[in-house]
Amino acid sequence: MAPYVPYPPGLGKVGYTVPEGQEDGHELLDPRLPLLQRADLKDKVVLLRVDHNVVKKGKIMDQYRIEVTLATMYNIIERGGRPIIMTHIGRPYDKKTKILSVKLEDESIEPVVAYLQRKLRIKFAIPLFHVTDNEGIQDIDTSINWLINDLRACKIGGIYLPNTRWFAGEEDKGEKMERFVVQLAGVADVFVNEAFGSWQPHASTYYITKYLPSYAGLCMQSELIHVQEILNPKQPFLAIVAGAKYDTKIGPLKAMYKKVDKLILGGVVYNTFLCAKYGVKIEGVEDSDIALAKDLVEQDKVEHKIVELPFVVESETLEARIEGKYRTISIKDFTPGKEYSYIVDVDPSSFDEPHVVEAIDLSKTIFVNAVMGLMPHFWHGTYKMDEMIDHNRGAQKFFGGGDTLQEFKSLHPGLYQKALESPKYYLFTGGGTVLKVIEEGDPFALPTIKALIENGKQYGYNPQ
Ligand SMILES: Nc1ncnc2c1ncn2[C@@H]1O[C@H](COP(=O)(O)OP(=O)(O)OP(=O)(O)O)[C@@H](O)[C@H]1O
Ligand SMILES: O=C(O)[C@H](O)COP(=O)(O)O
């Protein structure tokens, strides 16, 4: 049977809940993208990939990325679908050592499930699978069928799979991935991707679309619409990129460089840039990463878009902020070969420098994927940055990224609440994904979105 619901005569095209023409920005969606609203969900088991990557050391840091998926969950259940939900938490697979560490206490989905149960007052079951040391979970075993029977019989409200990155097949490209993805497809009838933040082509975000009729969820649609405001920004356009995920961000950052009028860097990204530009050595920054930043340095010698933050904080330890063991240093003192301990933050005074104030104040669009310092101890640079950005009342401000939103919320709760309501702010669930969209030049060219469009072709999705 066709996996799509025909548009009922007299109702809007995607008229299940909101009449045609009234969906915000709907015309900005690629018409080939299969939408959740068009999926036939009645009595179907729906495999829902979300980005609930909100747990650190066993605790939920910020519920935002859970909250924004509730509409899709409601939509699925209300239309007769039975949900199996899955997300990744953290990065359990170490690409360098090739070890997959299952940290049961730290990176389990249990806190998310507890939150959902409290919030929705429905029961979720978490299946238990065998874990192999250093290699994670090899298989979804058939014991899950008991839970699926309960799910179909409405004895439970949903199933929540363990952290997708605990499965050996999730990030694999070969046989393990094939096995995992076929097992995943075997438990459901339909796949819905709601995980804008998870653009990396893994089994649960990408390869799964080869096997099940697949659709974009409601939050995914909203993010794909709003990210187009960054693709076509009002100028001057300032991007502030910091944080820790250097390996997946350095490529897209180079594309971002071409798009912006000004770029401010912080975190590990800035440390690496400083090593590449000034020839200094900073503890924890690897030579292979510095090599990747060299192009950016060369490009900036010509275009001068990077607004350097002149004062940074050096610390002898990453564990804590210990009096006498950290200090503010000036990049003016950098000379080739000089060695520094960890650089863990930008000093807030950097944001008082006239060239930095000017770059922020004159911008009409500001994109922020930035935690400036190592949390939780070195928050001062991020605190000041958020204040300075808000000071520019006229600019359209886009914050994106799990940690970026979480720190914004915890450092400035009032401002964060204001941002949730203000038309001058938009909060994206993924920061790296926005960078990736800029690199691709098109949100519908993200690997995960291309896969949904391909799937629509395969199953004969017809937007008319
Ligand atoms: N100088 C630094 N050294 C080490 N870690 C840092 C430093 N500055 C920031 N960080 C860490 O970076 C992390 C945030 O980076 P990350 O790249 O994950 O951002 P994000 O906002 O979650 O974006 P995304 O959604 O793309 O993952 C924080 O946990 C913070 O502690
Ligand atoms: O927090 C995020 O940015 C998303 O959950 C994606 O995580 P990843 O960069 O580890 O894929």
Short mmCIF file of C-alpha atoms and ligand atoms in Angstrom, two decimals:
data_model
loop_
_atom_site.label_atom_id
_atom_site.label_comp_id
_atom_site.label_asym_id
_atom_site.label_seq_id
_atom_site.Cartn_x
_atom_site.Cartn_y
_atom_site.Cartn_z
CA MET A 1 0.00 0.00 0.00
CA ALA A 2 1.20 3.54 -0.79
CA PRO A 3 2.89 5.05 2.28
CA TYR A 4 1.31 8.46 1.64
CA VAL A 5 -2.08 9.81 2.57
CA PRO A 6 -3.82 11.49 -0.37
CA TYR A 7 -4.84 15.07 0.27
CA PRO A 8 -8.47 14.88 1.32
CA PRO A 9 -10.65 16.88 -1.12
CA GLY A 10 -11.45 20.33 0.19
CA LEU A 11 -8.66 20.24 2.77
CA GLY A 12 -5.29 21.90 2.43
CA LYS A 13 -2.31 20.18 0.90
CA VAL A 14 -0.74 19.39 4.20
CA GLY A 15 -4.00 20.18 5.89
CA TYR A 16 -4.02 17.74 8.74
CA THR A 17 -3.66 20.37 11.40
CA VAL A 18 -2.97 23.74 9.80
CA PRO A 19 -4.87 24.81 6.66
CA GLU A 20 -2.99 25.25 3.40
CA GLY A 21 -1.01 28.43 3.08
CA GLN A 22 -0.98 29.08 6.81
CA GLU A 23 2.04 26.98 7.69
CA ASP A 24 4.90 29.32 8.49
CA GLY A 25 7.40 29.30 5.64
CA HIS A 26 6.05 26.09 4.16
CA GLU A 27 6.75 27.36 0.65
CA LEU A 28 10.45 27.36 1.54
CA LEU A 29 10.53 23.58 1.86
CA ASP A 30 11.74 21.60 -1.11
CA PRO A 31 8.51 20.10 -2.50
CA ARG A 32 10.26 16.75 -2.98
CA LEU A 33 10.85 16.42 0.77
CA PRO A 34 8.41 13.85 2.19
CA LEU A 35 6.62 15.48 5.12
CA LEU A 36 5.38 13.80 8.28
CA GLN A 37 1.96 15.38 7.67
CA ARG A 38 1.62 13.24 4.53
CA ALA A 39 2.65 9.94 6.07
CA ASP A 40 0.16 7.16 6.51
CA LEU A 41 0.69 6.35 10.19
CA LYS A 42 -2.43 4.45 11.15
CA ASP A 43 -1.44 1.33 13.10
CA LYS A 44 2.17 1.75 11.96
CA VAL A 45 5.24 1.37 14.14
CA VAL A 46 7.12 4.61 13.60
CA LEU A 47 10.88 4.73 14.12
CA LEU A 48 11.56 8.33 15.17
CA ARG A 49 15.15 9.62 15.13
CA VAL A 50 15.48 12.66 17.35
CA ASP A 51 18.44 14.66 18.61
CA HIS A 52 17.97 14.34 22.36
CA ASN A 53 21.70 14.68 22.88
CA VAL A 54 21.11 16.65 26.08
CA VAL A 55 22.63 14.41 28.72
CA LYS A 56 26.01 15.04 30.35
CA LYS A 57 27.30 12.80 33.12
CA GLY A 58 23.85 11.26 33.50
CA LYS A 59 21.95 14.53 33.86
CA ILE A 60 19.80 16.51 31.44
CA MET A 61 21.45 19.87 30.93
CA ASP A 62 18.72 21.62 28.92
CA GLN A 63 15.38 20.17 27.84
CA TYR A 64 15.01 22.39 24.78
CA ARG A 65 15.93 19.71 22.27
CA ILE A 66 13.38 17.36 23.84
CA GLU A 67 10.64 19.98 23.98
CA VAL A 68 10.86 20.85 20.31
CA THR A 69 10.18 17.24 19.31
CA LEU A 70 6.99 16.88 21.35
CA ALA A 71 4.77 18.17 18.52
CA THR A 72 6.03 15.41 16.25
CA MET A 73 5.50 12.77 18.94
CA TYR A 74 1.96 14.04 19.52
CA ASN A 75 1.31 14.08 15.76
CA ILE A 76 2.48 10.48 15.39
CA ILE A 77 0.47 9.15 18.30
CA GLU A 78 -2.65 11.13 17.53
CA ARG A 79 -2.69 9.76 13.99
CA GLY A 80 -2.49 6.18 15.13
CA GLY A 81 1.28 5.62 14.94
CA ARG A 82 3.16 3.73 17.63
CA PRO A 83 6.58 5.30 18.31
CA ILE A 84 10.01 3.77 18.74
CA ILE A 85 12.31 6.67 19.54
CA MET A 86 16.07 6.81 19.22
CA THR A 87 18.83 9.38 19.73
CA HIS A 88 22.56 9.50 20.20
CA ILE A 89 24.14 10.89 23.36
CA GLY A 90 27.73 12.15 23.27
CA ARG A 91 30.48 10.61 21.17
CA PRO A 92 31.11 7.13 22.63
CA TYR A 93 33.11 5.96 19.61
CA ASP A 94 36.68 7.26 19.61
CA LYS A 95 37.73 7.58 15.96
CA LYS A 96 41.42 7.56 16.88
CA THR A 97 41.54 4.51 19.17
CA LYS A 98 38.54 2.84 17.46
CA ILE A 99 37.19 1.97 20.90
CA LEU A 100 33.47 2.21 21.58
CA SER A 101 32.91 2.91 25.27
CA VAL A 102 29.46 2.30 26.65
CA LYS A 103 29.25 4.61 29.66
CA LEU A 104 26.08 3.33 31.31
CA GLU A 105 26.03 6.02 33.98
CA ASP A 106 27.00 8.98 31.83
CA GLU A 107 25.59 8.53 28.34
CA SER A 108 22.38 6.59 28.78
CA ILE A 109 19.03 7.78 27.43
CA GLU A 110 17.40 6.95 30.77
CA PRO A 111 17.21 10.57 32.03
CA VAL A 112 15.50 11.54 28.76
CA VAL A 113 12.98 8.72 29.14
CA ALA A 114 12.31 9.71 32.75
CA TYR A 115 11.72 13.28 31.59
CA LEU A 116 9.34 12.19 28.81
CA GLN A 117 7.40 9.95 31.18
CA ARG A 118 6.98 12.81 33.65
CA LYS A 119 6.03 15.24 30.93
CA LEU A 120 3.69 13.07 28.84
CA ARG A 121 2.49 10.73 31.59
CA ILE A 122 2.96 7.72 29.34
CA LYS A 123 5.13 4.69 29.88
CA PHE A 124 8.20 4.06 27.73
CA ALA A 125 10.07 0.76 27.63
CA ILE A 126 13.85 0.65 27.15
CA PRO A 127 15.00 -2.65 25.63
CA LEU A 128 18.11 -4.26 27.07
CA PHE A 129 20.71 -5.63 24.67
CA HIS A 130 23.99 -7.41 25.27
CA VAL A 131 27.02 -5.07 25.40
CA THR A 132 30.48 -6.30 24.30
CA ASP A 133 33.55 -4.66 25.92
CA ASN A 134 35.05 -1.91 23.74
CA GLU A 135 32.69 -2.78 20.85
CA GLY A 136 29.27 -1.81 22.15
CA ILE A 137 26.00 -3.48 21.24
CA GLN A 138 26.26 -5.86 18.30
CA ASP A 139 22.60 -6.65 17.67
CA ILE A 140 19.00 -5.66 18.28
CA ASP A 141 17.94 -9.07 19.51
CA THR A 142 14.51 -10.56 19.03
CA SER A 143 13.51 -9.95 22.65
CA ILE A 144 12.39 -6.54 21.39
CA ASN A 145 9.42 -8.28 19.75
CA TRP A 146 7.76 -8.64 23.15
CA LEU A 147 7.92 -4.89 23.58
CA ILE A 148 6.68 -4.28 20.06
CA ASN A 149 3.66 -6.47 20.78
CA ASP A 150 2.98 -4.35 23.88
CA LEU A 151 3.49 -1.21 21.85
CA ARG A 152 1.02 -2.27 19.17
CA ALA A 153 -1.45 -3.33 21.85
CA CYS A 154 -1.07 0.12 23.51
CA LYS A 155 0.12 -1.48 26.74
CA ILE A 156 3.06 0.93 26.63
CA GLY A 157 3.19 4.42 25.13
CA GLY A 158 6.49 4.02 23.35
CA ILE A 159 9.82 2.25 23.13
CA TYR A 160 13.05 4.23 23.54
CA LEU A 161 16.11 2.43 22.13
CA PRO A 162 19.50 2.69 23.89
CA ASN A 163 21.93 5.41 22.76
CA THR A 164 22.29 4.79 19.00
CA ARG A 165 26.06 5.29 19.27
CA TRP A 166 26.32 2.33 21.61
CA PHE A 167 25.51 0.11 18.61
CA ALA A 168 28.58 -1.14 16.78
CA GLY A 169 26.84 -0.56 13.44
CA GLU A 170 25.85 3.08 13.96
CA GLU A 171 29.05 4.75 12.74
CA ASP A 172 30.41 1.81 10.80
CA LYS A 173 30.37 1.94 7.01
CA GLY A 174 30.53 -1.81 6.34
CA GLU A 175 29.00 -5.07 7.38
CA LYS A 176 28.20 -4.02 10.97
CA MET A 177 26.26 -1.04 9.70
CA GLU A 178 24.34 -3.15 7.18
CA ARG A 179 23.37 -5.62 9.86
CA PHE A 180 22.32 -2.93 12.31
CA VAL A 181 20.32 -0.95 9.78
CA VAL A 182 18.40 -4.02 8.58
CA GLN A 183 17.61 -4.91 12.19
CA LEU A 184 16.44 -1.34 12.84
CA ALA A 185 14.25 -1.35 9.75
CA GLY A 186 12.86 -4.71 10.86
CA VAL A 187 11.27 -3.25 13.99
CA ALA A 188 9.22 -0.54 12.26
CA ASP A 189 7.01 0.32 9.29
CA VAL A 190 7.94 3.97 8.85
CA PHE A 191 10.93 6.22 9.60
CA VAL A 192 10.72 9.86 10.67
CA ASN A 193 13.81 12.04 10.94
CA GLU A 194 13.43 14.86 13.45
CA ALA A 195 17.16 15.20 14.20
CA PHE A 196 18.31 18.39 12.48
CA GLY A 197 21.40 18.49 14.71
CA SER A 198 22.56 15.05 13.60
CA TRP A 199 23.64 15.62 10.02
CA GLN A 200 26.35 12.99 10.01
CA PRO A 201 25.36 10.08 7.74
CA HIS A 202 25.07 7.28 10.26
CA ALA A 203 22.89 4.16 10.27
CA SER A 204 20.06 5.75 12.28
CA THR A 205 20.04 9.07 10.42
CA TYR A 206 20.86 8.14 6.84
CA TYR A 207 21.20 4.47 5.88
CA ILE A 208 17.85 3.60 7.47
CA THR A 209 16.09 5.53 4.68
CA LYS A 210 17.14 2.83 2.22
CA TYR A 211 14.71 0.45 3.89
CA LEU A 212 11.62 2.28 5.15
CA PRO A 213 9.29 4.99 3.82
CA SER A 214 10.82 8.07 5.40
CA TYR A 215 9.64 11.57 6.32
CA ALA A 216 10.87 14.83 7.81
CA GLY A 217 9.41 15.64 11.24
CA LEU A 218 7.90 18.96 12.24
CA CYS A 219 10.93 20.38 14.07
CA MET A 220 13.16 19.30 11.19
CA GLN A 221 10.90 21.21 8.79
CA SER A 222 11.01 24.34 10.91
CA GLU A 223 14.82 24.24 11.13
CA LEU A 224 15.13 23.75 7.35
CA ILE A 225 12.95 26.80 6.81
CA HIS A 226 14.80 29.06 9.28
CA VAL A 227 18.28 28.08 8.22
CA GLN A 228 17.56 29.74 4.90
CA GLU A 229 17.69 33.11 6.68
CA ILE A 230 21.35 32.39 7.35
CA LEU A 231 21.94 31.32 3.77
CA ASN A 232 20.58 34.70 2.69
CA PRO A 233 21.62 36.94 5.58
CA LYS A 234 21.13 40.65 5.96
CA GLN A 235 24.63 42.14 5.84
CA PRO A 236 26.96 42.74 7.58
CA PHE A 237 26.89 39.10 8.64
CA LEU A 238 28.93 38.06 11.69
CA ALA A 239 29.46 34.42 12.70
CA ILE A 240 30.87 33.45 16.08
CA VAL A 241 32.10 29.88 16.15
CA ALA A 242 33.72 28.23 19.14
CA GLY A 243 33.41 25.02 21.13
CA ALA A 244 35.10 21.68 20.98
CA LYS A 245 34.08 19.65 17.90
CA TYR A 246 37.01 20.64 15.74
CA ASP A 247 37.04 17.57 13.49
CA THR A 248 33.49 18.00 12.15
CA LYS A 249 33.51 21.81 12.16
CA ILE A 250 36.75 22.89 10.54
CA GLY A 251 35.64 21.98 6.99
CA PRO A 252 32.26 23.73 7.19
CA LEU A 253 33.93 26.68 8.97
CA LYS A 254 36.04 27.36 5.89
CA ALA A 255 32.83 27.59 3.84
CA MET A 256 31.34 29.87 6.48
CA TYR A 257 34.37 32.12 6.12
CA LYS A 258 33.41 32.83 2.50
CA LYS A 259 29.87 33.74 3.49
CA VAL A 260 30.52 36.12 6.40
CA ASP A 261 31.70 39.70 6.63
CA LYS A 262 33.29 39.05 10.01
CA LEU A 263 34.18 35.90 11.93
CA ILE A 264 34.97 35.60 15.65
CA LEU A 265 36.49 32.35 16.91
CA GLY A 266 36.69 30.87 20.39
CA GLY A 267 37.24 27.56 22.18
CA VAL A 268 39.32 24.80 20.63
CA VAL A 269 38.75 26.28 17.17
CA TYR A 270 40.44 29.54 18.21
CA ASN A 271 43.30 27.76 19.94
CA THR A 272 44.05 25.87 16.77
CA PHE A 273 43.85 29.02 14.68
CA LEU A 274 46.23 30.83 17.05
CA CYS A 275 48.77 27.98 16.80
CA ALA A 276 48.53 28.02 13.01
CA LYS A 277 48.85 31.80 12.76
CA TYR A 278 51.43 32.65 15.43
CA GLY A 279 53.41 29.39 15.55
CA VAL A 280 52.83 29.02 19.29
CA LYS A 281 52.25 25.67 20.98
CA ILE A 282 49.17 25.23 23.12
CA GLU A 283 48.70 22.16 25.30
CA GLY A 284 46.11 19.79 23.85
CA VAL A 285 46.21 21.17 20.30
CA GLU A 286 47.43 18.54 17.87
CA ASP A 287 49.73 19.19 14.91
CA SER A 288 47.31 17.47 12.52
CA ASP A 289 44.56 19.90 13.57
CA ILE A 290 46.86 22.91 13.18
CA ALA A 291 47.60 21.83 9.61
CA LEU A 292 43.87 21.94 8.84
CA ALA A 293 43.65 25.55 10.09
CA LYS A 294 46.50 26.81 7.89
CA ASP A 295 44.23 27.58 4.88
CA LEU A 296 42.06 29.76 7.05
CA VAL A 297 45.11 31.70 8.22
CA GLU A 298 46.32 32.20 4.63
CA GLN A 299 42.90 33.26 3.44
CA ASP A 300 42.57 35.74 6.26
CA LYS A 301 45.88 37.40 5.43
CA VAL A 302 44.10 38.58 2.29
CA GLU A 303 40.51 39.11 3.38
CA HIS A 304 40.92 40.16 7.05
CA LYS A 305 37.54 38.89 8.19
CA ILE A 306 38.64 37.25 11.44
CA VAL A 307 38.17 39.54 14.41
CA GLU A 308 40.77 38.37 16.87
CA LEU A 309 39.93 38.37 20.55
CA PRO A 310 43.12 39.76 22.06
CA PHE A 311 43.01 38.28 25.57
CA VAL A 312 42.71 34.61 26.42
CA VAL A 313 42.85 32.60 29.64
CA GLU A 314 45.62 30.08 30.17
CA SER A 315 45.19 27.38 32.82
CA GLU A 316 47.56 24.71 34.06
CA THR A 317 44.67 22.33 34.65
CA LEU A 318 41.42 21.42 32.91
CA GLU A 319 39.84 20.12 36.10
CA ALA A 320 38.99 23.35 37.87
CA ARG A 321 39.51 27.08 38.14
CA ILE A 322 42.25 27.18 40.74
CA GLU A 323 43.53 30.50 42.00
CA GLY A 324 47.17 30.97 40.95
CA LYS A 325 46.91 28.29 38.26
CA TYR A 326 45.20 30.37 35.60
CA ARG A 327 45.97 33.78 34.15
CA THR A 328 44.97 36.14 31.36
CA ILE A 329 47.48 36.43 28.54
CA SER A 330 47.62 38.71 25.52
CA ILE A 331 48.07 37.35 22.01
CA LYS A 332 50.34 40.35 21.38
CA ASP A 333 52.98 38.45 23.34
CA PHE A 334 52.82 35.39 21.09
CA THR A 335 56.09 34.58 19.35
CA PRO A 336 56.82 31.48 17.26
CA GLY A 337 57.79 28.45 19.33
CA LYS A 338 56.49 29.84 22.63
CA GLU A 339 54.67 27.18 24.66
CA TYR A 340 51.48 27.60 26.66
CA SER A 341 49.38 25.37 28.91
CA TYR A 342 45.71 24.86 28.10
CA ILE A 343 43.88 27.89 26.79
CA VAL A 344 40.47 27.51 28.33
CA ASP A 345 38.56 30.72 27.66
CA VAL A 346 38.66 34.15 26.11
CA ASP A 347 38.98 36.88 28.67
CA PRO A 348 35.75 38.94 28.89
CA SER A 349 37.81 42.13 28.44
CA SER A 350 38.37 41.07 24.81
CA PHE A 351 34.77 42.09 24.16
CA ASP A 352 35.51 45.68 25.29
CA GLU A 353 38.09 46.18 22.55
CA PRO A 354 36.77 48.74 20.03
CA HIS A 355 37.27 46.52 16.95
CA VAL A 356 35.32 43.70 18.62
CA VAL A 357 32.54 46.02 19.85
CA GLU A 358 32.26 47.48 16.36
CA ALA A 359 32.07 44.06 14.66
CA ILE A 360 29.21 43.01 16.94
CA ASP A 361 27.35 46.33 17.01
CA LEU A 362 27.35 46.93 13.25
CA SER A 363 26.15 43.45 12.24
CA LYS A 364 22.64 42.92 10.92
CA THR A 365 22.80 39.12 11.18
CA ILE A 366 24.69 37.25 13.92
CA PHE A 367 25.08 33.47 13.99
CA VAL A 368 26.39 32.03 17.25
CA ASN A 369 27.67 28.46 17.57
CA ALA A 370 29.85 29.32 20.45
CA VAL A 371 30.80 28.20 23.88
CA MET A 372 33.90 30.34 24.37
CA GLY A 373 35.42 28.42 27.24
CA LEU A 374 35.76 25.05 28.89
CA MET A 375 32.65 24.53 30.98
CA PRO A 376 31.59 24.58 33.75
CA HIS A 377 34.49 26.58 35.24
CA PHE A 378 35.49 28.96 32.47
CA TRP A 379 32.18 30.60 31.58
CA HIS A 380 33.16 34.25 31.83
CA GLY A 381 33.96 34.82 28.14
CA THR A 382 30.67 33.26 27.01
CA TYR A 383 28.72 35.31 29.56
CA LYS A 384 30.15 38.56 28.26
CA MET A 385 29.72 37.51 24.62
CA ASP A 386 26.00 36.79 25.09
CA GLU A 387 25.51 40.22 26.71
CA MET A 388 27.32 42.00 23.89
CA ILE A 389 25.26 40.24 21.25
CA ASP A 390 21.99 41.13 22.94
CA HIS A 391 23.18 44.72 23.09
CA ASN A 392 22.77 44.84 19.30
CA ARG A 393 18.98 45.16 19.32
CA GLY A 394 18.59 45.53 15.55
CA ALA A 395 20.38 42.37 14.44
CA GLN A 396 18.69 39.11 13.63
CA LYS A 397 20.34 36.69 16.06
CA PHE A 398 20.63 32.94 15.51
CA PHE A 399 22.00 30.70 18.24
CA GLY A 400 22.66 27.08 17.33
CA GLY A 401 24.13 24.08 19.06
CA GLY A 402 23.41 21.82 22.00
CA ASP A 403 25.99 23.29 24.34
CA THR A 404 25.56 26.78 22.94
CA LEU A 405 21.87 26.80 23.92
CA GLN A 406 22.48 25.03 27.21
CA GLU A 407 25.09 27.59 28.32
CA PHE A 408 23.02 30.49 27.04
CA LYS A 409 20.18 29.25 29.22
CA SER A 410 22.23 28.62 32.33
CA LEU A 411 24.30 31.82 32.15
CA HIS A 412 21.45 34.17 31.17
CA PRO A 413 18.12 32.52 32.08
CA GLY A 414 16.14 35.76 31.62
CA LEU A 415 17.67 36.56 28.28
CA TYR A 416 17.19 32.98 27.12
CA GLN A 417 13.46 33.18 27.94
CA LYS A 418 13.27 36.44 26.04
CA ALA A 419 15.06 34.86 23.07
CA LEU A 420 12.52 32.02 22.94
CA GLU A 421 9.75 34.55 22.33
CA SER A 422 11.56 37.32 20.45
CA PRO A 423 11.31 37.61 16.66
CA LYS A 424 14.89 38.92 16.76
CA TYR A 425 16.19 35.53 17.94
CA TYR A 426 15.96 32.01 16.58
CA LEU A 427 17.41 29.00 18.38
CA PHE A 428 18.61 26.09 16.23
CA THR A 429 18.91 22.63 17.74
CA GLY A 430 22.21 22.03 15.91
CA GLY A 431 25.10 24.44 15.41
CA GLY A 432 27.41 22.16 13.45
CA THR A 433 24.47 21.44 11.14
CA VAL A 434 24.03 25.12 10.32
CA LEU A 435 27.73 25.27 9.40
CA LYS A 436 27.23 22.18 7.24
CA VAL A 437 24.27 23.83 5.46
CA ILE A 438 26.47 26.81 4.68
CA GLU A 439 29.11 24.45 3.31
CA GLU A 440 26.54 22.72 1.09
CA GLY A 441 24.90 26.02 0.14
CA ASP A 442 21.48 24.38 0.45
CA PRO A 443 19.68 22.82 3.44
CA PHE A 444 18.19 20.13 1.20
CA ALA A 445 21.70 19.00 0.32
CA LEU A 446 22.45 17.87 3.88
CA PRO A 447 23.20 14.14 3.64
CA THR A 448 20.27 13.22 5.87
CA ILE A 449 17.83 15.42 3.94
CA LYS A 450 19.05 14.23 0.55
CA ALA A 451 18.39 10.71 1.78
CA LEU A 452 14.78 11.62 2.64
CA ILE A 453 14.27 13.13 -0.81
CA GLU A 454 15.76 10.03 -2.47
CA ASN A 455 13.46 7.89 -0.35
CA GLY A 456 10.48 9.96 -1.50
CA LYS A 457 11.44 9.20 -5.13
CA GLN A 458 11.78 5.51 -4.34
CA TYR A 459 8.32 5.35 -2.76
CA GLY A 460 6.65 7.67 -5.30
CA TYR A 461 6.12 10.70 -3.05
CA ASN A 462 3.95 13.18 -4.88
CA PRO A 463 3.68 16.61 -3.31
CA GLN A 464 0.62 17.60 -5.43
N1 LIG B 1 39.09 26.18 25.20
C1 LIG B 1 38.38 25.07 25.32
N2 LIG B 1 38.97 23.90 25.61
C2 LIG B 1 38.24 22.77 25.74
N3 LIG B 1 36.89 22.70 25.59
C3 LIG B 1 36.26 23.85 25.32
C4 LIG B 1 36.95 25.08 25.16
N4 LIG B 1 36.04 26.02 24.88
C5 LIG B 1 34.84 25.42 24.86
N5 LIG B 1 34.95 24.12 25.13
C6 LIG B 1 33.87 23.12 25.24
O1 LIG B 1 33.16 23.09 24.02
C7 LIG B 1 31.91 22.46 24.25
C8 LIG B 1 30.89 22.94 23.25
O2 LIG B 1 31.33 22.65 21.94
P1 LIG B 1 30.45 21.97 20.81
O3 LIG B 1 31.30 22.01 19.59
O4 LIG B 1 29.92 20.66 21.28
O5 LIG B 1 29.27 23.01 20.67
P2 LIG B 1 27.70 22.89 20.50
O6 LIG B 1 27.13 24.20 20.90
O7 LIG B 1 27.17 21.69 21.25
O8 LIG B 1 27.50 22.72 18.96
P3 LIG B 1 26.98 21.48 18.11
O9 LIG B 1 25.51 21.46 18.20
O10 LIG B 1 27.46 21.75 16.75
O11 LIG B 1 27.62 20.28 18.73
C9 LIG B 1 31.57 22.82 25.69
O12 LIG B 1 31.33 21.61 26.37
C10 LIG B 1 32.83 23.50 26.25
O13 LIG B 1 33.18 23.02 27.54
O1 LIG B 2 25.06 18.15 19.85
C1 LIG B 2 25.11 18.13 18.63
O2 LIG B 2 25.69 18.99 17.98
C2 LIG B 2 24.37 17.08 17.88
O3 LIG B 2 23.72 16.22 18.75
C3 LIG B 2 25.28 16.34 16.93
O4 LIG B 2 26.30 15.68 17.62
P1 LIG B 2 27.60 15.17 16.82
O5 LIG B 2 28.31 16.39 16.34
O6 LIG B 2 28.35 14.37 17.80
O7 LIG B 2 27.08 14.35 15.64
#
